[in-house]
Amino acid sequence: MPYIPHTPEDVREMLAVIGAASVEDLFTEIGPDMRPKRFDLPKGRSEMAVVKHMEHLSARNRSDLVCFIGAGVYDHYIPHAVDALTSRGEFYTAYTPYQPEASQGTLQAIFEYQTAVTRLLGMDCANASVYDGGTALFEAIMMAVRATKRTRVVVSGTVNPIYRTMLASYTCNLNLEFVNVPGRGAETDIEALKAAVDDKTAAVIVQNPNFFGSIEDCTDLFAHAKSKKALSIVSAYPVMQAILKTPGAMGADVVVAEGQSLGMPMSFGGPYLGIMTCTKDMVRQMPGRIVGRTKDTKGRTGYVLTLQAREQHIRRQKATSNICSNQALCAMRALVHMCLLGDEGLRRTAALCVERAHYAAKRLTELPGVTLLNKGSFGNEFAIRLPMSALEAIDKLSAKGFVPGFPLGRYYQGMDDVLLVAVTERRTREEIGVMAELLGGIL
């Protein structure tokens, strides 16, 4: 029996108060062309029948494929303790910690998360996370626009094209000018970016490692941007940052990242984690929640939301953001993951990924007609050009249990035959060898 709390008489009384004749009147603002024509809902079923149907649908998912897909989402190993700890009721059901006297555990955990990501990225401050890497990049742009009072943004063409698509969507009704600077093959064109940054530029955006996996030092670019009073924004890959020169050491002003690689499964595209960090000078421009450590009246350590009130999110156009919330469970997973691995574990994981990626690149480029696009250093991701369509190669190898990578033709003109391959610590040399043999067979 369904639970319907309002009787017909209750509904009539509520409608009378607001001056509506019927429930349908509440939707008159929605034009007929925007309303659903029909819902086509099936009749109700028993619990047993629904469970059986859902199990049938879930069985259609291919969870057995050997995955070499990256492009911002990576198949890293997640220690079982991450699930065990973050599934505790204290964390799993915790809401936003507005009342510090009742939320010290959650606040301390968020503070520790902020501390961990700032150390990882070499920055001064972090917030308590946003939705995902693309959202974080948008928020970083808006920080730069507010801080510089400029509206011109220079973006490298080697920044994740999915993020750039998100930026176009989020900013389509804003008075912003985007200047896209194409890369040189798989490398970021640093000199072209420097030439594009002028006295009207709010920010320059790069990714490291870039979307093609290439590793670059942007110190000179960021110094040039600073001379033009423009800000430098980096989209980072957290695992690789364990062994790379940090964005902070390069002189970045704002660093964002997709935190999925730190303890979150690939899932179906979420929920993920938008990491946001910045220099101390930029902290008051940063949206979202920030936890600080303080002392109470008795001298005891305590944790509170600081620098901004929750009311910023109801200030309409004056708010730093209206989409910056995150219930922080994903941030908690990232913190637990980083603590379990520690400094040495993160470095060893990153180094293992790089070593196996270079082995994979060697095996694949030994195949006839396969060439490597990356001319310089690369991390755990690289791009190869095939003597056939990348989509066709993916279809044929998927049928054999392997997803060899991410096809680039959808986002880059002239790259229909280019495959982006990602290798994590979960991919063994045996799996890499089998994938190379299978690709060689279809070629």
PDB file of N, CA and C in Angstrom, residues 125-127 143 146 254 276-278 282-290 308 312 320:
ATOM      1  N   CYS A 125      46.216  26.406   0.141  1.00  0.00           N
ATOM      2  CA  CYS A 125      44.868  26.233   0.696  1.00  0.00           C
ATOM      3  C   CYS A 125      44.041  25.319  -0.199  1.00  0.00           C
ATOM      4  N   ALA A 126      43.039  24.695   0.414  1.00  0.00           N
ATOM      5  CA  ALA A 126      42.108  23.848  -0.338  1.00  0.00           C
ATOM      6  C   ALA A 126      40.724  24.042   0.244  1.00  0.00           C
ATOM      7  N   ASN A 127      39.706  23.769  -0.574  1.00  0.00           N
ATOM      8  CA  ASN A 127      38.347  23.767  -0.033  1.00  0.00           C
ATOM      9  C   ASN A 127      37.923  22.322   0.235  1.00  0.00           C
ATOM     10  N   MET A 143      37.097  32.172 -10.416  1.00  0.00           N
ATOM     11  CA  MET A 143      37.980  32.800  -9.433  1.00  0.00           C
ATOM     12  C   MET A 143      38.891  33.808 -10.116  1.00  0.00           C
ATOM     13  N   ARG A 146      36.966  36.965 -11.310  1.00  0.00           N
ATOM     14  CA  ARG A 146      36.659  37.880 -10.206  1.00  0.00           C
ATOM     15  C   ARG A 146      37.912  38.602  -9.719  1.00  0.00           C
ATOM     16  N   VAL A 254      46.063  28.578  -9.099  1.00  0.00           N
ATOM     17  CA  VAL A 254      44.947  27.698  -8.749  1.00  0.00           C
ATOM     18  C   VAL A 254      45.221  26.331  -9.367  1.00  0.00           C
ATOM     19  N   MET A 276      40.034  21.254  -5.315  1.00  0.00           N
ATOM     20  CA  MET A 276      40.367  22.656  -5.581  1.00  0.00           C
ATOM     21  C   MET A 276      41.384  23.148  -4.570  1.00  0.00           C
ATOM     22  N   THR A 277      42.499  23.693  -5.061  1.00  0.00           N
ATOM     23  CA  THR A 277      43.520  24.285  -4.203  1.00  0.00           C
ATOM     24  C   THR A 277      43.963  25.612  -4.808  1.00  0.00           C
ATOM     25  N   CYS A 278      44.558  26.465  -3.985  1.00  0.00           N
ATOM     26  CA  CYS A 278      45.010  27.761  -4.495  1.00  0.00           C
ATOM     27  C   CYS A 278      46.080  28.330  -3.576  1.00  0.00           C
ATOM     28  N   MET A 282      44.645  33.850  -3.069  1.00  0.00           N
ATOM     29  CA  MET A 282      43.403  33.597  -3.799  1.00  0.00           C
ATOM     30  C   MET A 282      42.319  32.960  -2.943  1.00  0.00           C
ATOM     31  N   VAL A 283      42.609  32.687  -1.674  1.00  0.00           N
ATOM     32  CA  VAL A 283      41.712  31.851  -0.889  1.00  0.00           C
ATOM     33  C   VAL A 283      40.322  32.473  -0.718  1.00  0.00           C
ATOM     34  N   ARG A 284      40.231  33.806  -0.651  1.00  0.00           N
ATOM     35  CA  ARG A 284      38.918  34.420  -0.457  1.00  0.00           C
ATOM     36  C   ARG A 284      38.070  34.402  -1.723  1.00  0.00           C
ATOM     37  N   GLN A 285      38.677  34.033  -2.838  1.00  0.00           N
ATOM     38  CA  GLN A 285      37.913  33.869  -4.069  1.00  0.00           C
ATOM     39  C   GLN A 285      37.418  32.433  -4.241  1.00  0.00           C
ATOM     40  N   MET A 286      37.916  31.538  -3.412  1.00  0.00           N
ATOM     41  CA  MET A 286      37.608  30.119  -3.607  1.00  0.00           C
ATOM     42  C   MET A 286      36.206  29.781  -3.091  1.00  0.00           C
ATOM     43  N   PRO A 287      35.395  29.135  -3.915  1.00  0.00           N
ATOM     44  CA  PRO A 287      34.046  28.768  -3.494  1.00  0.00           C
ATOM     45  C   PRO A 287      34.061  27.525  -2.610  1.00  0.00           C
ATOM     46  N   GLY A 288      32.896  27.194  -2.100  1.00  0.00           N
ATOM     47  CA  GLY A 288      32.772  25.967  -1.330  1.00  0.00           C
ATOM     48  C   GLY A 288      33.148  26.148   0.125  1.00  0.00           C
ATOM     49  N   ARG A 289      33.174  25.063   0.827  1.00  0.00           N
ATOM     50  CA  ARG A 289      33.438  25.104   2.263  1.00  0.00           C
ATOM     51  C   ARG A 289      34.922  24.948   2.559  1.00  0.00           C
ATOM     52  N   ILE A 290      35.386  25.699   3.532  1.00  0.00           N
ATOM     53  CA  ILE A 290      36.782  25.620   3.964  1.00  0.00           C
ATOM     54  C   ILE A 290      36.776  25.418   5.476  1.00  0.00           C
ATOM     55  N   GLN A 308      34.108  32.052   5.219  1.00  0.00           N
ATOM     56  CA  GLN A 308      32.883  32.374   4.515  1.00  0.00           C
ATOM     57  C   GLN A 308      31.724  31.686   5.214  1.00  0.00           C
ATOM     58  N   GLN A 312      26.678  32.528   1.672  1.00  0.00           N
ATOM     59  CA  GLN A 312      27.172  32.908   0.348  1.00  0.00           C
ATOM     60  C   GLN A 312      26.393  32.199  -0.756  1.00  0.00           C
ATOM     61  N   THR A 320      30.132  33.554  -4.507  1.00  0.00           N
ATOM     62  CA  THR A 320      31.283  33.062  -5.266  1.00  0.00           C
ATOM     63  C   THR A 320      30.877  31.923  -6.179  1.00  0.00           C
TER      64      THR A 320
END
